[in-house]
Amino acid sequence: MARRGLGAVADTCPAALRYHPALPYWHPDSNGRAVELGRFPALLARLTAPDGTLAGLHRIYLSASSDKLTQCLAGELLPAKKLATVREGASKGAAARLYPPEAGRLALAEGIETALAVAQGSGLPAWACVSAGGLARVILPPEATDVWVFADHDASGTGQRVAERLARRLRGESRRVRVLLPELPGVDWLDVWGEQQKRNAT
């Protein structure tokens, strides 16, 4: 976390997050059979369904340097992020609820680390929706009346479109919504926070 400018998280780690020093990495082989490719450090995030029950577990595998794991099988680059749900469709509307809404305020972001950067940089309680699709589908509790959507500025435009679509839906639910976008394409709010931390350190 400290390498990404998120050192303060270690002191106030959200209950939805856990660290595993050697989590098995399973992947199907050419026959579709799950095989263990190794054990790696990993960041684990509990996904909570709209009704408050467990929806699944989001795993981010890390390398020894704490960057995201680069793992290959037969020349195929494998994902460093994996999602396991309690049942099919359980992740619909779910999010990693890092911090509860405060006085009606809640920030939303796609990635776990991005949401942590948003919380640390803005002081707003934040949820991570794991992906652009998760951000589009997230369902909020009635008490979240003032919502900040910290969108990724994707070069493809996906992050922006998803954020605006979500904002329209939430405004239709009588919530106040603000969409915030980094200035540069290809940048998310974790990048912005990291650059700010570097400048502060010089």
Tab-separated table of C-alpha atoms in Angstrom:
chain	number	residue	atom	x	y	z
A	1	MET	CA	0.000	0.000	0.000
A	2	ALA	CA	2.794	2.385	0.869
A	3	ARG	CA	4.276	1.923	-2.623
A	4	ARG	CA	0.992	3.200	-4.089
A	5	GLY	CA	0.781	6.185	-1.742
A	6	LEU	CA	-1.703	4.422	0.544
A	7	GLY	CA	0.445	3.957	3.632
A	8	ALA	CA	-2.221	5.392	5.951
A	9	VAL	CA	-4.514	2.472	5.093
A	10	ALA	CA	-2.302	0.125	7.117
A	11	ASP	CA	-3.257	2.018	10.273
A	12	THR	CA	-7.010	2.101	9.572
A	13	CYS	CA	-7.567	-0.914	7.344
A	14	PRO	CA	-11.265	-1.334	6.480
A	15	ALA	CA	-12.938	-4.470	7.823
A	16	ALA	CA	-13.848	-5.439	4.241
A	17	LEU	CA	-10.151	-5.921	3.383
A	18	ARG	CA	-7.761	-8.670	4.371
A	19	TYR	CA	-4.238	-9.709	3.385
A	20	HIS	CA	-3.123	-13.285	2.739
A	21	PRO	CA	0.633	-13.984	2.536
A	22	ALA	CA	0.348	-17.108	0.352
A	23	LEU	CA	-3.034	-17.548	-1.332
A	24	PRO	CA	-3.285	-20.427	-3.841
A	25	TYR	CA	-3.691	-19.322	-7.464
A	26	TRP	CA	-6.017	-21.688	-9.304
A	27	HIS	CA	-6.547	-21.689	-13.057
A	28	PRO	CA	-8.128	-24.191	-15.473
A	29	ASP	CA	-5.708	-26.189	-17.620
A	30	SER	CA	-6.289	-27.163	-21.257
A	31	ASN	CA	-8.755	-29.835	-20.098
A	32	GLY	CA	-10.754	-27.396	-17.987
A	33	ARG	CA	-9.432	-28.890	-14.764
A	34	ALA	CA	-8.445	-26.441	-12.013
A	35	VAL	CA	-4.753	-26.605	-11.169
A	36	GLU	CA	-2.783	-24.709	-8.542
A	37	LEU	CA	-0.084	-22.628	-10.248
A	38	GLY	CA	1.491	-21.359	-7.063
A	39	ARG	CA	0.892	-19.410	-3.872
A	40	PHE	CA	1.243	-15.654	-3.769
A	41	PRO	CA	0.511	-12.726	-1.454
A	42	ALA	CA	-2.943	-11.314	-2.110
A	43	LEU	CA	-5.290	-8.521	-1.134
A	44	LEU	CA	-8.799	-9.822	-0.406
A	45	ALA	CA	-11.953	-7.721	-0.498
A	46	ARG	CA	-15.371	-8.807	0.730
A	47	LEU	CA	-18.179	-7.927	-1.686
A	48	THR	CA	-21.451	-7.129	0.036
A	49	ALA	CA	-24.803	-7.549	-1.694
A	50	PRO	CA	-27.473	-4.819	-1.545
A	51	ASP	CA	-29.233	-6.711	1.273
A	52	GLY	CA	-26.050	-6.747	3.374
A	53	THR	CA	-25.170	-10.409	2.849
A	54	LEU	CA	-21.921	-11.794	1.468
A	55	ALA	CA	-21.856	-11.687	-2.340
A	56	GLY	CA	-18.316	-12.834	-3.015
A	57	LEU	CA	-14.599	-12.353	-2.599
A	58	HIS	CA	-12.407	-10.243	-4.863
A	59	ARG	CA	-8.760	-11.335	-4.930
A	60	ILE	CA	-5.850	-9.214	-6.142
A	61	TYR	CA	-2.700	-11.321	-6.407
A	62	LEU	CA	0.557	-9.484	-5.730
A	63	SER	CA	4.194	-10.056	-6.607
A	64	ALA	CA	6.982	-10.050	-4.044
A	65	SER	CA	7.442	-6.334	-4.777
A	66	SER	CA	3.739	-5.752	-3.925
A	67	ASP	CA	2.895	-4.869	-7.522
A	68	LYS	CA	0.148	-6.860	-9.233
A	69	LEU	CA	1.239	-10.389	-10.084
A	70	THR	CA	2.351	-11.196	-13.627
A	71	GLN	CA	1.628	-14.870	-14.169
A	72	CYS	CA	1.786	-16.802	-17.444
A	73	LEU	CA	0.636	-20.263	-18.507
A	74	ALA	CA	1.669	-21.607	-21.924
A	75	GLY	CA	2.400	-18.071	-23.072
A	76	GLU	CA	-0.976	-16.755	-21.861
A	77	LEU	CA	-0.919	-13.788	-19.480
A	78	LEU	CA	-3.244	-14.676	-16.616
A	79	PRO	CA	-5.350	-12.187	-14.634
A	80	ALA	CA	-3.970	-10.792	-11.381
A	81	LYS	CA	-7.551	-10.174	-10.238
A	82	LYS	CA	-10.101	-12.929	-9.655
A	83	LEU	CA	-13.663	-12.825	-8.368
A	84	ALA	CA	-15.432	-15.692	-6.624
A	85	THR	CA	-19.149	-15.307	-5.887
A	86	VAL	CA	-21.347	-17.289	-3.521
A	87	ARG	CA	-23.636	-18.121	-6.445
A	88	GLU	CA	-24.174	-17.075	-10.043
A	89	GLY	CA	-25.354	-13.472	-10.282
A	90	ALA	CA	-24.607	-12.733	-6.616
A	91	SER	CA	-22.302	-9.823	-7.472
A	92	LYS	CA	-25.075	-7.827	-9.190
A	93	GLY	CA	-25.436	-4.550	-7.301
A	94	ALA	CA	-22.666	-5.515	-4.851
A	95	ALA	CA	-19.607	-3.523	-3.797
A	96	ALA	CA	-16.637	-3.663	-1.466
A	97	ARG	CA	-18.010	-1.422	1.279
A	98	LEU	CA	-14.744	-0.001	2.557
A	99	TYR	CA	-16.301	2.735	4.706
A	100	PRO	CA	-19.986	3.320	5.594
A	101	PRO	CA	-21.793	6.467	4.390
A	102	GLU	CA	-21.381	9.469	6.693
A	103	ALA	CA	-24.104	12.124	6.978
A	104	GLY	CA	-25.485	10.903	3.653
A	105	ARG	CA	-22.114	11.182	1.879
A	106	LEU	CA	-20.579	8.343	-0.140
A	107	ALA	CA	-17.894	8.133	-2.842
A	108	LEU	CA	-17.800	5.411	-5.492
A	109	ALA	CA	-14.890	4.167	-7.613
A	110	GLU	CA	-14.093	1.114	-9.708
A	111	GLY	CA	-10.967	-0.434	-8.173
A	112	ILE	CA	-10.138	-1.256	-4.564
A	113	GLU	CA	-6.939	0.794	-4.513
A	114	THR	CA	-8.618	3.666	-6.343
A	115	ALA	CA	-11.404	3.779	-3.752
A	116	LEU	CA	-8.818	3.754	-0.954
A	117	ALA	CA	-6.991	6.657	-2.633
A	118	VAL	CA	-10.280	8.551	-2.947
A	119	ALA	CA	-11.040	8.038	0.746
A	120	GLN	CA	-7.546	9.057	1.802
A	121	GLY	CA	-7.374	12.060	-0.526
A	122	SER	CA	-10.893	13.442	-0.174
A	123	GLY	CA	-11.892	12.365	3.325
A	124	LEU	CA	-15.078	10.843	1.912
A	125	PRO	CA	-16.205	7.327	2.837
A	126	ALA	CA	-15.766	5.173	-0.259
A	127	TRP	CA	-16.952	1.940	-1.837
A	128	ALA	CA	-15.155	0.015	-4.582
A	129	CYS	CA	-17.330	-1.512	-7.289
A	130	VAL	CA	-14.452	-3.680	-8.643
A	131	SER	CA	-15.072	-2.976	-12.364
A	132	ALA	CA	-16.836	-0.647	-14.781
A	133	GLY	CA	-19.705	-3.123	-14.948
A	134	GLY	CA	-19.894	-3.237	-11.171
A	135	LEU	CA	-19.994	0.556	-11.018
A	136	ALA	CA	-22.860	0.616	-13.509
A	137	ARG	CA	-24.896	-1.892	-11.479
A	138	VAL	CA	-24.147	-0.879	-7.878
A	139	ILE	CA	-27.202	-0.480	-5.649
A	140	LEU	CA	-26.933	2.032	-2.813
A	141	PRO	CA	-28.741	2.160	0.529
A	142	PRO	CA	-31.337	4.914	1.076
A	143	GLU	CA	-29.056	6.785	3.499
A	144	ALA	CA	-26.505	7.517	0.726
A	145	THR	CA	-28.090	10.759	-0.467
A	146	ASP	CA	-24.962	12.678	-1.586
A	147	VAL	CA	-22.848	10.631	-3.978
A	148	TRP	CA	-19.489	11.394	-5.590
A	149	VAL	CA	-18.562	9.164	-8.553
A	150	PHE	CA	-14.777	9.144	-9.046
A	151	ALA	CA	-14.650	7.844	-12.614
A	152	ASP	CA	-11.669	6.388	-14.467
A	153	HIS	CA	-10.659	8.520	-17.466
A	154	ASP	CA	-10.380	5.614	-19.902
A	155	ALA	CA	-8.966	6.313	-23.358
A	156	SER	CA	-11.850	4.185	-24.682
A	157	GLY	CA	-14.408	6.359	-22.900
A	158	THR	CA	-15.840	3.402	-20.964
A	159	GLY	CA	-15.246	4.850	-17.504
A	160	GLN	CA	-16.859	8.159	-18.421
A	161	ARG	CA	-19.930	6.579	-20.044
A	162	VAL	CA	-20.511	4.220	-17.130
A	163	ALA	CA	-20.174	7.037	-14.595
A	164	GLU	CA	-22.662	9.270	-16.402
A	165	ARG	CA	-25.124	6.391	-16.789
A	166	LEU	CA	-24.860	5.651	-13.075
A	167	ALA	CA	-25.293	9.332	-12.234
A	168	ARG	CA	-28.524	9.510	-14.244
A	169	ARG	CA	-29.906	6.461	-12.441
A	170	LEU	CA	-28.972	7.748	-8.997
A	171	ARG	CA	-30.442	11.177	-9.710
A	172	GLY	CA	-33.621	9.372	-10.702
A	173	GLU	CA	-33.568	7.967	-7.154
A	174	SER	CA	-33.564	11.558	-5.817
A	175	ARG	CA	-29.892	11.525	-4.829
A	176	ARG	CA	-27.438	14.380	-5.379
A	177	VAL	CA	-24.619	13.146	-7.619
A	178	ARG	CA	-21.300	14.595	-8.772
A	179	VAL	CA	-19.072	12.909	-11.372
A	180	LEU	CA	-15.345	13.658	-11.077
A	181	LEU	CA	-12.879	12.769	-13.842
A	182	PRO	CA	-9.070	13.029	-13.952
A	183	GLU	CA	-7.839	15.517	-16.539
A	184	LEU	CA	-5.668	13.137	-18.569
A	185	PRO	CA	-6.904	10.116	-20.577
A	186	GLY	CA	-5.692	6.756	-19.317
A	187	VAL	CA	-5.549	7.983	-15.726
A	188	ASP	CA	-7.568	7.030	-12.648
A	189	TRP	CA	-7.748	8.661	-9.230
A	190	LEU	CA	-5.157	6.281	-7.801
A	191	ASP	CA	-2.692	7.660	-10.361
A	192	VAL	CA	-3.661	11.224	-9.427
A	193	TRP	CA	-3.176	10.507	-5.725
A	194	GLY	CA	0.161	8.790	-6.356
A	195	GLU	CA	1.478	11.765	-8.321
A	196	GLN	CA	0.333	14.135	-5.591
A	197	GLN	CA	2.155	12.058	-2.977
A	198	LYS	CA	5.350	12.153	-5.054
A	199	ARG	CA	5.148	15.932	-5.348
A	200	ASN	CA	4.573	16.270	-1.613
A	201	ALA	CA	7.643	14.142	-0.936
A	202	THR	CA	9.992	16.350	-2.981
